[in-house]
Amino acid sequence: MALRRLPPLRALEAFMRTVRLGSARAAAEELGLSPSALSRRIANLEEFVGKKLFTRARQAMQLTDEGHAFYEAVAPQFEALARAVEGQSDNMSLLRLHLGVLPLFGSQRLFPHLGELRRLHPLLHIDIDTGAHLEDRVGDTLDAAIILSRGPEKGLHAVRLDENMVHAITSRELAEGLSSTPSEEQLSKQTFLIHNELPESFTAWKEELGMRDLEPAAIDHYDSGQLMLEAAAQGLGIAIMHDDHRRRAADPRLTDLFDVEVESPYSYWFVCKPTALEERPVRLFHDWLVKAGL
């Protein structure tokens, strides 16, 4: 059986990098080519496929409709080829990803699925960092991060992973001692548990209840969502958290307080530098995370 004629792989790589980086100049730098050499490679690919993949004007390159369709068709196959070679090569080195993760997201949403990722990409290994200021360290000590934010900084590639509702979460025992409808008099005598980096969740919750000026007996601050849930389960206060956190915890000691749902100002985001998507560990994790819908 005759082999099908394959496109020039170097030209295909030049095309893929140009699309993913959004810049011919950046792609040329990544490949160690001059802009004219990169342009020649892409011209060779256009000649091979018989289609105009880019428009060129003033050194800028933009995908044509045919170029976009070509990318959508070829990108998954290009990645599959890389995986196939990776899986059959004894000389491939480990792929190392330095990932920043908030502990609660890690324990509830990421780690239950990492076995699947390992089976798909056995050479991909992840160094986990749960330290502070994850977003600020992306591109420095971190290749990528999963953060909880109102919106990542400009200049980062960002994928929104969810949208959430804010709930008041507490122990069943404490909830039984409160009336079933919100009472500012009762709530002013309670302790509330608030995450240091998510103060506007409490503001949004109070406004939804029509108690903007509510002053509780105390506000205890935490830098760990996991510890907030445990403190709430122990009856130490009312935790203002995402409904998703309590649901995934599946802790029978916990319950929602009142039948009130408030749209959260914060969401989980995957963030990295745009150029980091050209690094294989980042790309593999990014694509898997988006497809898995964690």
PDB file of C-alpha atoms in Angstrom:
ATOM      1  CA  MET A   1       0.000   0.000   0.000  1.00  0.00           C
ATOM      2  CA  ALA A   2       1.502   3.325  -1.077  1.00  0.00           C
ATOM      3  CA  LEU A   3       2.165   5.887   1.617  1.00  0.00           C
ATOM      4  CA  ARG A   4       0.301   9.147   1.377  1.00  0.00           C
ATOM      5  CA  ARG A   5       2.371  12.187   0.586  1.00  0.00           C
ATOM      6  CA  LEU A   6       3.040  14.119   3.817  1.00  0.00           C
ATOM      7  CA  PRO A   7       3.408  17.888   4.159  1.00  0.00           C
ATOM      8  CA  PRO A   8       6.858  19.258   5.058  1.00  0.00           C
ATOM      9  CA  LEU A   9       6.862  18.895   8.847  1.00  0.00           C
ATOM     10  CA  ARG A  10       9.077  21.918   9.430  1.00  0.00           C
ATOM     11  CA  ALA A  11       6.659  24.029   7.425  1.00  0.00           C
ATOM     12  CA  LEU A  12       3.744  22.580   9.381  1.00  0.00           C
ATOM     13  CA  GLU A  13       5.517  23.361  12.667  1.00  0.00           C
ATOM     14  CA  ALA A  14       6.102  26.937  11.520  1.00  0.00           C
ATOM     15  CA  PHE A  15       2.406  27.275  10.701  1.00  0.00           C
ATOM     16  CA  MET A  16       1.266  25.832  14.049  1.00  0.00           C
ATOM     17  CA  ARG A  17       3.568  28.063  16.071  1.00  0.00           C
ATOM     18  CA  THR A  18       2.521  31.175  14.165  1.00  0.00           C
ATOM     19  CA  VAL A  19      -1.150  30.466  14.846  1.00  0.00           C
ATOM     20  CA  ARG A  20      -0.691  29.591  18.509  1.00  0.00           C
ATOM     21  CA  LEU A  21       1.613  32.503  19.295  1.00  0.00           C
ATOM     22  CA  GLY A  22      -0.433  34.936  17.250  1.00  0.00           C
ATOM     23  CA  SER A  23       2.726  36.488  15.809  1.00  0.00           C
ATOM     24  CA  ALA A  24       5.056  35.542  12.974  1.00  0.00           C
ATOM     25  CA  ARG A  25       7.913  37.367  14.680  1.00  0.00           C
ATOM     26  CA  ALA A  26       7.375  35.440  17.941  1.00  0.00           C
ATOM     27  CA  ALA A  27       7.155  32.158  16.028  1.00  0.00           C
ATOM     28  CA  ALA A  28      10.381  32.917  14.172  1.00  0.00           C
ATOM     29  CA  GLU A  29      12.160  33.676  17.442  1.00  0.00           C
ATOM     30  CA  GLU A  30      10.881  30.454  19.009  1.00  0.00           C
ATOM     31  CA  LEU A  31      12.173  28.428  16.045  1.00  0.00           C
ATOM     32  CA  GLY A  32      15.440  30.341  15.748  1.00  0.00           C
ATOM     33  CA  LEU A  33      14.569  31.516  12.233  1.00  0.00           C
ATOM     34  CA  SER A  34      14.627  34.840  10.475  1.00  0.00           C
ATOM     35  CA  PRO A  35      11.173  36.249   9.590  1.00  0.00           C
ATOM     36  CA  SER A  36      11.893  35.650   5.903  1.00  0.00           C
ATOM     37  CA  ALA A  37      12.822  31.994   6.557  1.00  0.00           C
ATOM     38  CA  LEU A  38       9.610  31.476   8.506  1.00  0.00           C
ATOM     39  CA  SER A  39       7.632  33.075   5.695  1.00  0.00           C
ATOM     40  CA  ARG A  40       9.253  30.734   3.157  1.00  0.00           C
ATOM     41  CA  ARG A  41       8.320  27.685   5.226  1.00  0.00           C
ATOM     42  CA  ILE A  42       4.693  28.770   5.402  1.00  0.00           C
ATOM     43  CA  ALA A  43       4.707  29.543   1.665  1.00  0.00           C
ATOM     44  CA  ASN A  44       5.932  25.973   1.073  1.00  0.00           C
ATOM     45  CA  LEU A  45       3.009  24.652   3.116  1.00  0.00           C
ATOM     46  CA  GLU A  46       0.548  26.837   1.194  1.00  0.00           C
ATOM     47  CA  GLU A  47       1.965  25.498  -2.057  1.00  0.00           C
ATOM     48  CA  PHE A  48       1.615  21.919  -0.787  1.00  0.00           C
ATOM     49  CA  VAL A  49      -2.048  22.290   0.236  1.00  0.00           C
ATOM     50  CA  GLY A  50      -2.948  24.640  -2.608  1.00  0.00           C
ATOM     51  CA  LYS A  51      -4.589  27.162  -0.303  1.00  0.00           C
ATOM     52  CA  LYS A  52      -3.835  30.641   0.983  1.00  0.00           C
ATOM     53  CA  LEU A  53      -3.514  30.133   4.737  1.00  0.00           C
ATOM     54  CA  PHE A  54      -2.533  33.667   5.741  1.00  0.00           C
ATOM     55  CA  THR A  55      -3.058  37.193   4.488  1.00  0.00           C
ATOM     56  CA  ARG A  56       0.089  39.285   4.626  1.00  0.00           C
ATOM     57  CA  ALA A  57       0.134  43.042   5.105  1.00  0.00           C
ATOM     58  CA  ARG A  58       2.869  45.214   6.592  1.00  0.00           C
ATOM     59  CA  GLN A  59       4.665  42.215   8.112  1.00  0.00           C
ATOM     60  CA  ALA A  60       1.431  41.127   9.851  1.00  0.00           C
ATOM     61  CA  MET A  61      -0.033  37.692   9.155  1.00  0.00           C
ATOM     62  CA  GLN A  62      -3.659  36.797   9.754  1.00  0.00           C
ATOM     63  CA  LEU A  63      -5.409  33.504   9.135  1.00  0.00           C
ATOM     64  CA  THR A  64      -7.719  33.334   6.166  1.00  0.00           C
ATOM     65  CA  ASP A  65     -10.977  31.385   6.467  1.00  0.00           C
ATOM     66  CA  GLU A  66      -9.252  28.481   4.718  1.00  0.00           C
ATOM     67  CA  GLY A  67      -6.284  28.853   7.074  1.00  0.00           C
ATOM     68  CA  HIS A  68      -8.554  28.699  10.109  1.00  0.00           C
ATOM     69  CA  ALA A  69     -10.305  25.584   8.783  1.00  0.00           C
ATOM     70  CA  PHE A  70      -6.915  24.009   8.062  1.00  0.00           C
ATOM     71  CA  TYR A  71      -5.717  24.710  11.610  1.00  0.00           C
ATOM     72  CA  GLU A  72      -8.879  23.262  13.178  1.00  0.00           C
ATOM     73  CA  ALA A  73      -8.500  20.095  11.108  1.00  0.00           C
ATOM     74  CA  VAL A  74      -4.752  19.630  11.531  1.00  0.00           C
ATOM     75  CA  ALA A  75      -4.088  20.733  15.138  1.00  0.00           C
ATOM     76  CA  PRO A  76      -5.583  17.613  16.817  1.00  0.00           C
ATOM     77  CA  GLN A  77      -3.714  15.333  14.397  1.00  0.00           C
ATOM     78  CA  PHE A  78      -0.461  17.211  14.931  1.00  0.00           C
ATOM     79  CA  GLU A  79      -0.834  16.722  18.690  1.00  0.00           C
ATOM     80  CA  ALA A  80      -1.758  13.048  18.201  1.00  0.00           C
ATOM     81  CA  LEU A  81       1.393  12.513  16.129  1.00  0.00           C
ATOM     82  CA  ALA A  82       3.525  14.091  18.859  1.00  0.00           C
ATOM     83  CA  ARG A  83       1.867  11.835  21.468  1.00  0.00           C
ATOM     84  CA  ALA A  84       2.402   8.736  19.354  1.00  0.00           C
ATOM     85  CA  VAL A  85       6.106   9.458  18.881  1.00  0.00           C
ATOM     86  CA  GLU A  86       6.415  10.321  22.581  1.00  0.00           C
ATOM     87  CA  GLY A  87       4.801   7.030  23.578  1.00  0.00           C
ATOM     88  CA  GLN A  88       7.089   4.926  21.395  1.00  0.00           C
ATOM     89  CA  SER A  89      10.377   6.644  22.154  1.00  0.00           C
ATOM     90  CA  ASP A  90      12.764   5.343  24.794  1.00  0.00           C
ATOM     91  CA  ASN A  91      14.827   8.489  24.506  1.00  0.00           C
ATOM     92  CA  MET A  92      12.142  10.998  25.432  1.00  0.00           C
ATOM     93  CA  SER A  93      12.902  12.793  28.664  1.00  0.00           C
ATOM     94  CA  LEU A  94      10.321  13.547  31.322  1.00  0.00           C
ATOM     95  CA  LEU A  95       8.060  16.517  30.696  1.00  0.00           C
ATOM     96  CA  ARG A  96       8.013  18.752  33.776  1.00  0.00           C
ATOM     97  CA  LEU A  97       5.245  21.249  34.561  1.00  0.00           C
ATOM     98  CA  HIS A  98       5.518  23.708  37.459  1.00  0.00           C
ATOM     99  CA  LEU A  99       1.873  24.337  38.364  1.00  0.00           C
ATOM    100  CA  GLY A 100       0.414  26.650  40.981  1.00  0.00           C
ATOM    101  CA  VAL A 101      -2.839  25.348  42.476  1.00  0.00           C
ATOM    102  CA  LEU A 102      -5.091  26.455  45.288  1.00  0.00           C
ATOM    103  CA  PRO A 103      -5.285  23.577  47.805  1.00  0.00           C
ATOM    104  CA  LEU A 104      -9.067  23.213  47.759  1.00  0.00           C
ATOM    105  CA  PHE A 105      -9.211  23.073  43.957  1.00  0.00           C
ATOM    106  CA  GLY A 106      -6.363  20.594  44.014  1.00  0.00           C
ATOM    107  CA  SER A 107      -7.937  18.229  46.523  1.00  0.00           C
ATOM    108  CA  GLN A 108     -11.526  18.464  45.259  1.00  0.00           C
ATOM    109  CA  ARG A 109     -11.198  18.835  41.503  1.00  0.00           C
ATOM    110  CA  LEU A 110      -7.700  18.194  40.200  1.00  0.00           C
ATOM    111  CA  PHE A 111      -6.255  15.224  42.073  1.00  0.00           C
ATOM    112  CA  PRO A 112      -9.255  12.904  41.556  1.00  0.00           C
ATOM    113  CA  HIS A 113      -8.502  13.089  37.799  1.00  0.00           C
ATOM    114  CA  LEU A 114      -4.694  13.156  37.671  1.00  0.00           C
ATOM    115  CA  GLY A 115      -4.585   9.380  37.189  1.00  0.00           C
ATOM    116  CA  GLU A 116      -6.393   9.860  33.878  1.00  0.00           C
ATOM    117  CA  LEU A 117      -3.854  12.504  32.851  1.00  0.00           C
ATOM    118  CA  ARG A 118      -0.967  10.194  33.744  1.00  0.00           C
ATOM    119  CA  ARG A 119      -2.431   7.393  31.635  1.00  0.00           C
ATOM    120  CA  LEU A 120      -2.764   9.735  28.650  1.00  0.00           C
ATOM    121  CA  HIS A 121       0.678  11.298  29.066  1.00  0.00           C
ATOM    122  CA  PRO A 122       2.927   9.048  31.170  1.00  0.00           C
ATOM    123  CA  LEU A 123       5.957  11.311  30.656  1.00  0.00           C
ATOM    124  CA  LEU A 124       4.202  14.391  32.015  1.00  0.00           C
ATOM    125  CA  HIS A 125       5.057  15.063  35.663  1.00  0.00           C
ATOM    126  CA  ILE A 126       3.746  17.981  37.691  1.00  0.00           C
ATOM    127  CA  ASP A 127       5.413  19.930  40.483  1.00  0.00           C
ATOM    128  CA  ILE A 128       2.609  21.342  42.636  1.00  0.00           C
ATOM    129  CA  ASP A 129       2.957  24.746  44.319  1.00  0.00           C
ATOM    130  CA  THR A 130       0.222  25.898  46.714  1.00  0.00           C
ATOM    131  CA  GLY A 131       2.027  29.024  47.883  1.00  0.00           C
ATOM    132  CA  ALA A 132       0.761  32.589  47.903  1.00  0.00           C
ATOM    133  CA  HIS A 133       0.518  35.045  44.990  1.00  0.00           C
ATOM    134  CA  LEU A 134       0.226  32.375  42.313  1.00  0.00           C
ATOM    135  CA  GLU A 135      -0.786  34.752  39.535  1.00  0.00           C
ATOM    136  CA  ASP A 136       2.166  37.040  40.167  1.00  0.00           C
ATOM    137  CA  ARG A 137       4.600  34.118  39.832  1.00  0.00           C
ATOM    138  CA  VAL A 138       3.320  32.810  36.493  1.00  0.00           C
ATOM    139  CA  GLY A 139       6.139  33.068  33.992  1.00  0.00           C
ATOM    140  CA  ASP A 140       8.717  33.215  36.768  1.00  0.00           C
ATOM    141  CA  THR A 141       8.716  30.302  39.202  1.00  0.00           C
ATOM    142  CA  LEU A 142       5.510  28.838  37.725  1.00  0.00           C
ATOM    143  CA  ASP A 143       4.744  27.677  34.197  1.00  0.00           C
ATOM    144  CA  ALA A 144       1.012  28.008  34.818  1.00  0.00           C
ATOM    145  CA  ALA A 145      -1.511  28.311  37.659  1.00  0.00           C
ATOM    146  CA  ILE A 146      -5.121  27.712  38.599  1.00  0.00           C
ATOM    147  CA  ILE A 147      -6.343  30.760  40.487  1.00  0.00           C
ATOM    148  CA  LEU A 148      -9.562  32.080  42.010  1.00  0.00           C
ATOM    149  CA  SER A 149     -10.010  35.606  40.745  1.00  0.00           C
ATOM    150  CA  ARG A 150     -12.404  38.290  39.514  1.00  0.00           C
ATOM    151  CA  GLY A 151     -10.389  38.265  36.314  1.00  0.00           C
ATOM    152  CA  PRO A 152      -6.731  37.588  35.532  1.00  0.00           C
ATOM    153  CA  GLU A 153      -4.266  40.321  34.642  1.00  0.00           C
ATOM    154  CA  LYS A 154      -4.010  41.450  31.041  1.00  0.00           C
ATOM    155  CA  GLY A 155      -1.205  39.811  29.140  1.00  0.00           C
ATOM    156  CA  LEU A 156      -1.975  36.320  30.426  1.00  0.00           C
ATOM    157  CA  HIS A 157      -3.618  33.542  28.471  1.00  0.00           C
ATOM    158  CA  ALA A 158      -6.665  32.769  30.624  1.00  0.00           C
ATOM    159  CA  VAL A 159      -9.380  30.108  30.501  1.00  0.00           C
ATOM    160  CA  ARG A 160     -12.381  30.468  32.793  1.00  0.00           C
ATOM    161  CA  LEU A 161     -13.085  27.105  34.375  1.00  0.00           C
ATOM    162  CA  ASP A 162     -16.415  27.763  36.086  1.00  0.00           C
ATOM    163  CA  GLU A 163     -19.026  30.159  37.406  1.00  0.00           C
ATOM    164  CA  ASN A 164     -20.211  29.841  40.975  1.00  0.00           C
ATOM    165  CA  MET A 165     -22.797  30.879  43.491  1.00  0.00           C
ATOM    166  CA  VAL A 166     -21.933  32.114  46.974  1.00  0.00           C
ATOM    167  CA  HIS A 167     -23.552  30.280  49.886  1.00  0.00           C
ATOM    168  CA  ALA A 168     -23.370  30.585  53.644  1.00  0.00           C
ATOM    169  CA  ILE A 169     -22.125  27.210  54.888  1.00  0.00           C
ATOM    170  CA  THR A 170     -22.172  26.059  58.482  1.00  0.00           C
ATOM    171  CA  SER A 171     -22.630  23.076  60.763  1.00  0.00           C
ATOM    172  CA  ARG A 172     -26.048  21.494  60.984  1.00  0.00           C
ATOM    173  CA  GLU A 173     -26.061  22.105  64.731  1.00  0.00           C
ATOM    174  CA  LEU A 174     -25.446  25.832  64.342  1.00  0.00           C
ATOM    175  CA  ALA A 175     -28.040  26.082  61.549  1.00  0.00           C
ATOM    176  CA  GLU A 176     -30.672  24.440  63.746  1.00  0.00           C
ATOM    177  CA  GLY A 177     -30.188  27.208  66.316  1.00  0.00           C
ATOM    178  CA  LEU A 178     -31.047  29.926  63.791  1.00  0.00           C
ATOM    179  CA  SER A 179     -34.408  30.827  62.287  1.00  0.00           C
ATOM    180  CA  SER A 180     -35.099  29.550  58.771  1.00  0.00           C
ATOM    181  CA  THR A 181     -35.341  33.088  57.422  1.00  0.00           C
ATOM    182  CA  PRO A 182     -32.479  35.606  57.603  1.00  0.00           C
ATOM    183  CA  SER A 183     -32.526  37.822  60.684  1.00  0.00           C
ATOM    184  CA  GLU A 184     -30.040  40.665  61.023  1.00  0.00           C
ATOM    185  CA  GLU A 185     -30.418  40.512  64.798  1.00  0.00           C
ATOM    186  CA  GLN A 186     -29.406  36.848  64.892  1.00  0.00           C
ATOM    187  CA  LEU A 187     -26.641  37.158  62.281  1.00  0.00           C
ATOM    188  CA  SER A 188     -25.073  40.097  64.123  1.00  0.00           C
ATOM    189  CA  LYS A 189     -24.325  37.698  66.979  1.00  0.00           C
ATOM    190  CA  GLN A 190     -22.500  35.165  64.756  1.00  0.00           C
ATOM    191  CA  THR A 191     -18.909  34.650  63.683  1.00  0.00           C
ATOM    192  CA  PHE A 192     -18.292  34.646  59.940  1.00  0.00           C
ATOM    193  CA  LEU A 193     -15.402  32.887  58.223  1.00  0.00           C
ATOM    194  CA  ILE A 194     -13.982  34.801  55.252  1.00  0.00           C
ATOM    195  CA  HIS A 195     -11.148  33.929  52.858  1.00  0.00           C
ATOM    196  CA  ASN A 196      -8.431  36.588  52.790  1.00  0.00           C
ATOM    197  CA  GLU A 197      -8.454  36.832  49.014  1.00  0.00           C
ATOM    198  CA  LEU A 198     -12.236  36.710  48.502  1.00  0.00           C
ATOM    199  CA  PRO A 199     -13.662  39.553  50.635  1.00  0.00           C
ATOM    200  CA  GLU A 200     -16.264  40.645  48.087  1.00  0.00           C
ATOM    201  CA  SER A 201     -18.119  37.342  48.402  1.00  0.00           C
ATOM    202  CA  PHE A 202     -19.315  38.425  51.866  1.00  0.00           C
ATOM    203  CA  THR A 203     -20.289  41.858  50.539  1.00  0.00           C
ATOM    204  CA  ALA A 204     -22.327  40.288  47.722  1.00  0.00           C
ATOM    205  CA  TRP A 205     -24.042  37.898  50.135  1.00  0.00           C
ATOM    206  CA  LYS A 206     -25.023  40.684  52.549  1.00  0.00           C
ATOM    207  CA  GLU A 207     -26.388  42.814  49.727  1.00  0.00           C
ATOM    208  CA  GLU A 208     -28.519  39.921  48.440  1.00  0.00           C
ATOM    209  CA  LEU A 209     -30.038  39.582  51.929  1.00  0.00           C
ATOM    210  CA  GLY A 210     -30.659  43.331  52.099  1.00  0.00           C
ATOM    211  CA  MET A 211     -28.211  43.587  55.018  1.00  0.00           C
ATOM    212  CA  ARG A 212     -25.417  45.652  53.513  1.00  0.00           C
ATOM    213  CA  ASP A 213     -24.560  47.168  56.903  1.00  0.00           C
ATOM    214  CA  LEU A 214     -24.546  43.866  58.812  1.00  0.00           C
ATOM    215  CA  GLU A 215     -21.774  43.851  61.430  1.00  0.00           C
ATOM    216  CA  PRO A 216     -21.234  40.321  62.812  1.00  0.00           C
ATOM    217  CA  ALA A 217     -19.860  39.640  66.272  1.00  0.00           C
ATOM    218  CA  ALA A 218     -16.558  38.624  64.652  1.00  0.00           C
ATOM    219  CA  ILE A 219     -14.969  37.895  61.296  1.00  0.00           C
ATOM    220  CA  ASP A 220     -12.271  35.219  61.267  1.00  0.00           C
ATOM    221  CA  HIS A 221      -9.979  35.301  58.256  1.00  0.00           C
ATOM    222  CA  TYR A 222      -8.489  32.238  56.548  1.00  0.00           C
ATOM    223  CA  ASP A 223      -6.069  31.648  53.707  1.00  0.00           C
ATOM    224  CA  SER A 224      -7.255  28.064  53.180  1.00  0.00           C
ATOM    225  CA  GLY A 225     -10.667  27.023  51.889  1.00  0.00           C
ATOM    226  CA  GLN A 226     -10.127  23.499  53.215  1.00  0.00           C
ATOM    227  CA  LEU A 227      -9.635  24.809  56.754  1.00  0.00           C
ATOM    228  CA  MET A 228     -12.643  27.089  56.384  1.00  0.00           C
ATOM    229  CA  LEU A 229     -14.836  24.070  55.664  1.00  0.00           C
ATOM    230  CA  GLU A 230     -13.450  22.210  58.669  1.00  0.00           C
ATOM    231  CA  ALA A 231     -13.947  25.228  60.917  1.00  0.00           C
ATOM    232  CA  ALA A 232     -17.549  25.522  59.738  1.00  0.00           C
ATOM    233  CA  ALA A 233     -18.118  21.795  60.323  1.00  0.00           C
ATOM    234  CA  GLN A 234     -16.802  22.223  63.874  1.00  0.00           C
ATOM    235  CA  GLY A 235     -19.358  24.955  64.510  1.00  0.00           C
ATOM    236  CA  LEU A 236     -16.785  27.747  64.671  1.00  0.00           C
ATOM    237  CA  GLY A 237     -18.707  30.059  62.374  1.00  0.00           C
ATOM    238  CA  ILE A 238     -20.517  30.654  59.110  1.00  0.00           C
ATOM    239  CA  ALA A 239     -18.272  30.222  56.065  1.00  0.00           C
ATOM    240  CA  ILE A 240     -19.015  32.368  53.029  1.00  0.00           C
ATOM    241  CA  MET A 241     -17.914  30.098  50.186  1.00  0.00           C
ATOM    242  CA  HIS A 242     -18.874  28.721  46.790  1.00  0.00           C
ATOM    243  CA  ASP A 243     -21.667  26.168  46.722  1.00  0.00           C
ATOM    244  CA  ASP A 244     -19.395  23.933  44.679  1.00  0.00           C
ATOM    245  CA  HIS A 245     -16.976  23.648  47.611  1.00  0.00           C
ATOM    246  CA  ARG A 246     -19.591  22.210  49.981  1.00  0.00           C
ATOM    247  CA  ARG A 247     -21.047  19.910  47.324  1.00  0.00           C
ATOM    248  CA  ARG A 248     -17.676  18.405  46.459  1.00  0.00           C
ATOM    249  CA  ALA A 249     -16.705  18.074  50.128  1.00  0.00           C
ATOM    250  CA  ALA A 250     -19.756  15.823  50.681  1.00  0.00           C
ATOM    251  CA  ASP A 251     -19.393  16.380  54.417  1.00  0.00           C
ATOM    252  CA  PRO A 252     -22.600  15.357  56.262  1.00  0.00           C
ATOM    253  CA  ARG A 253     -21.743  17.787  59.069  1.00  0.00           C
ATOM    254  CA  LEU A 254     -22.252  20.783  56.765  1.00  0.00           C
ATOM    255  CA  THR A 255     -25.331  22.473  55.388  1.00  0.00           C
ATOM    256  CA  ASP A 256     -26.278  25.651  53.566  1.00  0.00           C
ATOM    257  CA  LEU A 257     -27.750  28.438  55.638  1.00  0.00           C
ATOM    258  CA  PHE A 258     -30.996  29.838  54.196  1.00  0.00           C
ATOM    259  CA  ASP A 259     -32.242  29.240  50.668  1.00  0.00           C
ATOM    260  CA  VAL A 260     -30.173  32.069  49.206  1.00  0.00           C
ATOM    261  CA  GLU A 261     -27.973  31.954  46.124  1.00  0.00           C
ATOM    262  CA  VAL A 262     -25.723  34.837  45.173  1.00  0.00           C
ATOM    263  CA  GLU A 263     -23.636  35.070  42.011  1.00  0.00           C
ATOM    264  CA  SER A 264     -19.989  34.993  42.998  1.00  0.00           C
ATOM    265  CA  PRO A 265     -17.650  37.798  41.932  1.00  0.00           C
ATOM    266  CA  TYR A 266     -14.904  35.155  41.602  1.00  0.00           C
ATOM    267  CA  SER A 267     -14.214  32.227  39.287  1.00  0.00           C
ATOM    268  CA  TYR A 268     -11.474  29.644  38.884  1.00  0.00           C
ATOM    269  CA  TRP A 269      -9.149  30.400  35.974  1.00  0.00           C
ATOM    270  CA  PHE A 270      -6.279  28.597  34.298  1.00  0.00           C
ATOM    271  CA  VAL A 271      -3.555  31.136  33.471  1.00  0.00           C
ATOM    272  CA  CYS A 272      -0.171  31.081  31.761  1.00  0.00           C
ATOM    273  CA  LYS A 273       1.923  33.307  29.566  1.00  0.00           C
ATOM    274  CA  PRO A 274       0.725  33.128  25.932  1.00  0.00           C
ATOM    275  CA  THR A 275       4.136  31.912  24.767  1.00  0.00           C
ATOM    276  CA  ALA A 276       4.048  29.118  27.377  1.00  0.00           C
ATOM    277  CA  LEU A 277       1.398  27.324  25.305  1.00  0.00           C
ATOM    278  CA  GLU A 278       4.181  26.418  22.900  1.00  0.00           C
ATOM    279  CA  GLU A 279       5.904  24.477  25.674  1.00  0.00           C
ATOM    280  CA  ARG A 280       4.735  20.895  25.480  1.00  0.00           C
ATOM    281  CA  PRO A 281       4.044  20.314  29.216  1.00  0.00           C
ATOM    282  CA  VAL A 282       1.872  23.448  29.394  1.00  0.00           C
ATOM    283  CA  ARG A 283       0.035  22.634  26.174  1.00  0.00           C
ATOM    284  CA  LEU A 284      -0.685  19.044  27.217  1.00  0.00           C
ATOM    285  CA  PHE A 285      -2.038  20.088  30.600  1.00  0.00           C
ATOM    286  CA  HIS A 286      -4.007  23.027  29.179  1.00  0.00           C
ATOM    287  CA  ASP A 287      -5.710  20.920  26.505  1.00  0.00           C
ATOM    288  CA  TRP A 288      -6.495  18.097  28.933  1.00  0.00           C
ATOM    289  CA  LEU A 289      -7.889  20.494  31.561  1.00  0.00           C
ATOM    290  CA  VAL A 290     -10.179  22.244  29.074  1.00  0.00           C
ATOM    291  CA  LYS A 291     -11.409  18.956  27.602  1.00  0.00           C
ATOM    292  CA  ALA A 292     -11.939  17.352  31.038  1.00  0.00           C
ATOM    293  CA  GLY A 293     -14.077  20.287  32.201  1.00  0.00           C
ATOM    294  CA  LEU A 294     -12.982  19.949  35.825  1.00  0.00           C
TER     295      LEU A 294
END
